[in-house]
XYZ file of C-alpha atoms in Angstrom:
387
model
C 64.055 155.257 80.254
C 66.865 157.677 81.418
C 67.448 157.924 85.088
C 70.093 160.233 86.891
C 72.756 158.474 88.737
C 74.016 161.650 90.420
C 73.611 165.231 90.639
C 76.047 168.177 91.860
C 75.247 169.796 95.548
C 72.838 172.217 93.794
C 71.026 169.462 92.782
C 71.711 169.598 89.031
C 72.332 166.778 86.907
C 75.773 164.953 86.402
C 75.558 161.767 85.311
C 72.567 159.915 83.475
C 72.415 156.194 83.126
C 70.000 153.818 80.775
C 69.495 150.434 81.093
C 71.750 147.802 79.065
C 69.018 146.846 76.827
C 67.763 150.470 75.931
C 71.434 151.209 75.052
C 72.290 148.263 73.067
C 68.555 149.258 71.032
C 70.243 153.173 70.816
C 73.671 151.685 69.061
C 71.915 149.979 66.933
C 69.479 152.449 65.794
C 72.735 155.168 65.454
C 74.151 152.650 63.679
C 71.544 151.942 60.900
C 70.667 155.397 60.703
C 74.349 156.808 60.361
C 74.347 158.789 63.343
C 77.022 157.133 65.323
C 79.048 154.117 65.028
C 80.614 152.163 67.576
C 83.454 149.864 66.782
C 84.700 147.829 69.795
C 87.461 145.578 67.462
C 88.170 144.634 64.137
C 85.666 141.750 63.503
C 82.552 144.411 63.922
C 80.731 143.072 60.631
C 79.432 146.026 58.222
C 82.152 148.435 59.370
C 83.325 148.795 55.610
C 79.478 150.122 54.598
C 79.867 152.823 57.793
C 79.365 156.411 56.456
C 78.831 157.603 59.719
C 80.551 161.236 60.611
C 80.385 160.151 64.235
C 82.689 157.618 65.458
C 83.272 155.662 68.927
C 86.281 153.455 69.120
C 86.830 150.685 71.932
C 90.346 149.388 72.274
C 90.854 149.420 68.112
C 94.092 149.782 66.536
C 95.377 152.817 64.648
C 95.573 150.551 61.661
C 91.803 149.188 61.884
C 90.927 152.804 62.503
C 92.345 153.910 59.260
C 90.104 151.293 57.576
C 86.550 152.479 59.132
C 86.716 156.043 59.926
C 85.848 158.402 56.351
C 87.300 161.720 55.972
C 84.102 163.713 56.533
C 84.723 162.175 60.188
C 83.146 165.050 62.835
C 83.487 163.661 66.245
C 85.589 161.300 67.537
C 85.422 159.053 70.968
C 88.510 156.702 71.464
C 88.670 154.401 74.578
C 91.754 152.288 75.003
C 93.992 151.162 72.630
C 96.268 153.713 70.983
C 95.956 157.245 69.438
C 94.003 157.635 66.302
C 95.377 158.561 62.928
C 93.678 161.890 62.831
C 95.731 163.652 60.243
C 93.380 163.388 57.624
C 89.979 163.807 59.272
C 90.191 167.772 58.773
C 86.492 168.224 59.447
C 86.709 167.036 63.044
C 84.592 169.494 65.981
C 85.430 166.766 68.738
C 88.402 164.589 69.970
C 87.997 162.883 72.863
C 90.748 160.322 73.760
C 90.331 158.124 77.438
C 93.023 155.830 78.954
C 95.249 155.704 76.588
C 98.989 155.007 78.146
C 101.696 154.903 76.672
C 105.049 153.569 77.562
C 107.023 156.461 75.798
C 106.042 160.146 74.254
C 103.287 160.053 72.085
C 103.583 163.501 70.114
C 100.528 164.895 68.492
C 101.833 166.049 65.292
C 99.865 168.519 62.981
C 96.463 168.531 65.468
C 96.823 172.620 64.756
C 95.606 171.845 61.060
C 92.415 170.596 62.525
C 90.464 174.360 62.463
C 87.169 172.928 63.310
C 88.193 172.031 66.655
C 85.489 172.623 69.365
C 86.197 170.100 71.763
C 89.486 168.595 72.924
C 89.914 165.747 74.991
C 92.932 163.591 76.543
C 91.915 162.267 79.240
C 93.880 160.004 81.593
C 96.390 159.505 78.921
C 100.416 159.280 79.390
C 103.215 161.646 78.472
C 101.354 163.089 75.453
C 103.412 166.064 73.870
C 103.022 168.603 71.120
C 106.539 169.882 70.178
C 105.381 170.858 66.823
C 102.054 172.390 67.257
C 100.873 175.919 67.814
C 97.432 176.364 68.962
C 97.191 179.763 67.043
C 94.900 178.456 64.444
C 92.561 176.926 66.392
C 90.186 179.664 66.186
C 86.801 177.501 67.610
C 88.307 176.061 70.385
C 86.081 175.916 73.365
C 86.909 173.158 75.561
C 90.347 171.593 76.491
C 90.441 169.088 78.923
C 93.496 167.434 79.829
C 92.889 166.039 83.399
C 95.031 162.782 84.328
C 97.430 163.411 81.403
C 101.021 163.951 81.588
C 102.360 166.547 79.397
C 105.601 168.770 79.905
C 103.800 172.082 79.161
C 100.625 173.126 77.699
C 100.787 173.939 74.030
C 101.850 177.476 72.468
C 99.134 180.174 71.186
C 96.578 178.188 73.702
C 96.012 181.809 75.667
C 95.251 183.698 72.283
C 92.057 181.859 71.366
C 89.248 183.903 72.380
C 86.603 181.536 71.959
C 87.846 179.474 75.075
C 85.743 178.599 77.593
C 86.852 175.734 79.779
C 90.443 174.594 80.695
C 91.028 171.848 83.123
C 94.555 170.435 83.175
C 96.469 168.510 86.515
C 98.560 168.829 88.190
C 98.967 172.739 87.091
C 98.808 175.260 85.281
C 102.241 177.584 84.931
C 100.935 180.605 85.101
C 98.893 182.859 82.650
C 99.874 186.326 80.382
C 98.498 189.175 81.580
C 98.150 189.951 78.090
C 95.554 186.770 77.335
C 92.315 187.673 75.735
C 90.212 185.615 78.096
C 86.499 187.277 77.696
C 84.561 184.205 77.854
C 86.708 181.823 79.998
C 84.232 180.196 82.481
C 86.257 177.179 83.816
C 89.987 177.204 84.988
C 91.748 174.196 86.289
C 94.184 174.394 88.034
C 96.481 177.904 88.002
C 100.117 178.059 89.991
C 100.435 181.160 91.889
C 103.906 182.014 93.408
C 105.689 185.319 95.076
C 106.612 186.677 91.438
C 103.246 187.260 90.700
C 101.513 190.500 90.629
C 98.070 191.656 90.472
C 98.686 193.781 87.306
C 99.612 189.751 85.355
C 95.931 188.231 85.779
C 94.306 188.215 82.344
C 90.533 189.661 82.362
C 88.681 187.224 84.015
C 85.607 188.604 84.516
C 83.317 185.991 83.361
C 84.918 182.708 85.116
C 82.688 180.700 86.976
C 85.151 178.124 88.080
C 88.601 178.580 89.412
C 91.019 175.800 90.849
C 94.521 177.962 92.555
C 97.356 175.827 93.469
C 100.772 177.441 95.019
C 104.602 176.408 95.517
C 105.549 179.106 97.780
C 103.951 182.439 99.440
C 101.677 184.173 96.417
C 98.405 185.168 97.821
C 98.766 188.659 98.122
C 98.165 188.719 94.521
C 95.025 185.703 94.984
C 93.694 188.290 97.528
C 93.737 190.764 94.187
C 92.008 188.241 91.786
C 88.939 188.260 93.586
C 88.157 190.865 93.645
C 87.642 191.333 89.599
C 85.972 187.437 90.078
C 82.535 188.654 90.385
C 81.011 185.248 88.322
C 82.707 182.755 90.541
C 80.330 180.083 91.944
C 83.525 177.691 91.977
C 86.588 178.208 93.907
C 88.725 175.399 94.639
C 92.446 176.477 96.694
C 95.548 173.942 97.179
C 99.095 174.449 98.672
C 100.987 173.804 101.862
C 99.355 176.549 103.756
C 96.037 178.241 103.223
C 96.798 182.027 105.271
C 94.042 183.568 106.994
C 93.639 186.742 104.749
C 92.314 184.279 101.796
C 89.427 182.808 104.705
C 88.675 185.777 106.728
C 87.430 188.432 106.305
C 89.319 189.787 102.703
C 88.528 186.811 100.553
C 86.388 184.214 100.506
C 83.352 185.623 102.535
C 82.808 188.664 100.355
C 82.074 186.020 97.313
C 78.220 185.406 98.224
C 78.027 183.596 94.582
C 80.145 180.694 95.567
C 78.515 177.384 96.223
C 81.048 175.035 95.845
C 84.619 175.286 97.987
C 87.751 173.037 97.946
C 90.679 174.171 100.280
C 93.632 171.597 100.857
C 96.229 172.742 102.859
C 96.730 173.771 106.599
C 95.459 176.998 107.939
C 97.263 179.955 110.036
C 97.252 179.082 113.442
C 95.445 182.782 113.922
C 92.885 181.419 112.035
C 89.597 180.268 113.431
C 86.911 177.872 111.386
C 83.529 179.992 111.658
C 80.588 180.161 109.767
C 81.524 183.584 108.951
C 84.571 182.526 106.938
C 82.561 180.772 103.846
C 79.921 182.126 102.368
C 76.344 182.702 103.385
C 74.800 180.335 100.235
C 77.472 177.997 100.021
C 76.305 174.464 99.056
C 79.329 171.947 98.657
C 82.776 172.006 101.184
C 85.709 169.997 101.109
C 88.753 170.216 103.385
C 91.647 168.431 103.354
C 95.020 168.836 105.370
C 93.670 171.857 107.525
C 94.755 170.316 110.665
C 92.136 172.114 112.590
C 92.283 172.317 116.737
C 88.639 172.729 116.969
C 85.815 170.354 116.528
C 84.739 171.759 113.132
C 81.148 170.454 113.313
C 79.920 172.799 115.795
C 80.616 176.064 113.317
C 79.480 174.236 109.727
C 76.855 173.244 111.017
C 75.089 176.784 111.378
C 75.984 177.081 107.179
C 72.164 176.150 106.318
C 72.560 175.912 102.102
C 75.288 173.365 102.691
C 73.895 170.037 101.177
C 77.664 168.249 100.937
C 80.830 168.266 103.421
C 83.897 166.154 102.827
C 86.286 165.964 105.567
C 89.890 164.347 103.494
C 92.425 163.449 105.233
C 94.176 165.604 108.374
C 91.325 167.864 108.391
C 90.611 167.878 111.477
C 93.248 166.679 114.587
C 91.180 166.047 117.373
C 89.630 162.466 118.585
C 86.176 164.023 118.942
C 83.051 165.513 116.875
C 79.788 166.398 117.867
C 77.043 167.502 116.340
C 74.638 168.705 118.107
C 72.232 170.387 115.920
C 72.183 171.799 112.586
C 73.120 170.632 109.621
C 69.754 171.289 108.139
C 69.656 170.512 104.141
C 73.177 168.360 104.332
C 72.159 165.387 102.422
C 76.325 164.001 102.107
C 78.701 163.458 104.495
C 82.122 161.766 103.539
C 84.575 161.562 106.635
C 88.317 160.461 105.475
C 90.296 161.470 108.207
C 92.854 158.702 109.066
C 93.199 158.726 112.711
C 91.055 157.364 115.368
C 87.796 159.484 115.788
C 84.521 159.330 116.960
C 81.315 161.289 115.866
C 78.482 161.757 117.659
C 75.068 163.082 116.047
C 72.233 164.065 118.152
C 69.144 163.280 117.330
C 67.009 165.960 115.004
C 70.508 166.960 113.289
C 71.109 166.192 109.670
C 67.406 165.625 108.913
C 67.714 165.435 105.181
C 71.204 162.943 105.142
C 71.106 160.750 102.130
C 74.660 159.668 101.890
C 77.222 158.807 104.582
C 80.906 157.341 104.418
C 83.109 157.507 106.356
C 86.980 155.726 107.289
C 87.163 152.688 109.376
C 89.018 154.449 111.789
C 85.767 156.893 112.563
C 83.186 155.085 115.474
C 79.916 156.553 114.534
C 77.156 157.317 117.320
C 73.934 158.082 115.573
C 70.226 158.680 116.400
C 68.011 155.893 115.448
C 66.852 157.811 112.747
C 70.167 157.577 110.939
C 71.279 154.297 111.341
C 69.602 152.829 108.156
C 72.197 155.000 106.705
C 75.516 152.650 107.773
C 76.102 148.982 106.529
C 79.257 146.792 105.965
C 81.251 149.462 103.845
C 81.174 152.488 106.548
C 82.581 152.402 109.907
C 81.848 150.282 113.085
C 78.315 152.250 114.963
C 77.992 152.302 118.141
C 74.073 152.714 119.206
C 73.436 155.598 120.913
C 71.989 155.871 124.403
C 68.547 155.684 123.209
């Protein structure tokens, strides 16, 4: 009755998916038995008799809203529309608020009163701001997740709750005190870095798991420093206009064994040389984007033999030609966006376990017969191969 619908490079779950029917049968049990209520607009019959404490709202209007939700409200979904009159739901443990734009500042007035607070959610919402609010007295917060929303700074007392465990925030982060109590911080999304810093201002870290660095101008002597405290990380995830060669070989990334997942966008020292040295040994998931490589990558990743997913973005690689010989042994996904005109040739044996392939219309494919089932209207123009 519940199938996956995708899974992380480990092979984890991500996503699950049920079928229309089986979910229209769960509303309406969650429904009738109080559980959860879902209100998609303001001619849902019964709403009034709704004690729910769990509450899903689909495009509704602040005023309906008022009407349906009760004060002993715990979680909150809202999808659409506009933001929820939350002032008197003091009991909430969950906010989550999706696509929710706005043509001028929306200010989030008195969401420090809600203490409860476990979970807190704006995602892919416009130029949200909390003038007034200090996060002091959130004392439960765990998650705050603020991807796709536009906000002119993060709000105050965030870094003094030491219950937090994930931030993720775009485009960045503006730095962190060194003085933050940040024991059981796991996720971090992403962090500037710039030449001011110095080792001696990273918070403890120890227990992150998952770190996304950005950068405006040269800071990564004091990256160089971080990792070495980072002894947890199994995410890493690096972004500026240059990526040097000290945070690739052989200082940085190579002596983190624990990393499976890797996201570097930005161009790399001319001194420096893609090898299978330079990532680590169990690495599972690789993206690059804007490295500008010389060198027909393929030949080196393809000796990394945990690596189950490779993206290529765009201006990763500058050349007209890959090969891949061999290799490539557990790679089930391959996405190829580089823009210019390219063409990749696979010979036969390689990428035995491929499950997934995409790739730009500018990329002419040349695959063993083995592979070709994997290609269709939506990938690029194959040519057969010489078998």
């Amino acid at each position: 009755m519940i199938q996956v619908s995708s899974r992380y490079p480990n092979g984890s779950i991500m996503y699950c998916q049920v079928h229309d029917l089986l979910r229209d049968l769960a509303i309406h049990q969650c429904r009738k038995q109080n559980f959860l209520t879902v209100f998609r607009n303001p001619e849902d019959a019964d709403h009034e008799e709704s004690a729910a404490r769990r509450a899903s709202l689909q495009f509704c209007s602040p005023q309906f809203m008022k009407q349906v939700l009760p004060t002993n409200t715990r979680l909150l979904l809202c999808f659409g529309g506009s933001i929820p009159n939350y002032y008197e739901l003091r009991l909430l443990r969950v906010i989550e608020i999706v696509d929710v734009k706005m043509f001028r500042s929306t200010d989030l007035r008195e969401l420090d009163r809600l203490i409860h607070l476990r979970y807190l959610g704006f995602l892919n919402c416009a130029k949200l701001n909390m003038p007034a609010c200090s996060f002091d007295r959130l004392k439960n917060l765990e998650t705050l997740d603020l991807r796709g929303t536009q906000m002119q700074q993060l709000p105050k007392g965030l870094w003094t709750i030491s219950s937090l465990r994930h931030v993720l925030y775009d485009p960045y982060i503006r730095g962190l005190p060194s003085t933050a109590e940040l024991r059981n911080l796991q996720t971090l999304q992403w962090v500037e870095i710039n030449s001011t810093w110095q080792p001696k201002q990273f918070p403890n870290l120890n227990n992150l798991r998952e770190l996304g660095l950005t950068r405006t101008d040269a800071g990564w002597l004091a990256v160089t420093y971080l990792f070495r405290t980072l002894s947890s990380l199994v995410s890493l995830g690096i972004r500026g206009s240059d990526i040097p060669k000290e945070i690739v070989y052989p200082w940085g990334i190579p002596n983190y064994q624990n990393i499976q997942t890797l996201h570097l966008e930005g161009k790399w020292a001319q001194s420096a040389t893609l090898a299978a040295k330079s990532f680590p040994r169990h690495l599972v998931k690789l993206t690059l984007i804007g490295s500008k490589l010389a060198h027909d990558p393929m030949l080196e990743l393809a000796k990394l033999k945990s690596l189950k997913e490779l993206r290529l973005g765009r201006d990763a690689y500058t050349g007209k030609q890959m090969n891949c010989p061999s290799g490539f042994r557990a790679l089930r996904t391959l996405v190829l966006g580089v823009s210019e005109y390219m063409v990749l040739t696979v010979a036969e044996g390689a990428m035995p376990k491929l499950k997934y392939l995409k790739c730009a219309y500018s990329i002419k494919l040349v695959l063993p017969p083995e592979l070709n089932h994997l290609t269709g209207n939506e990938y690029s123009q194959v040519i057969p191969s010489s078998d």
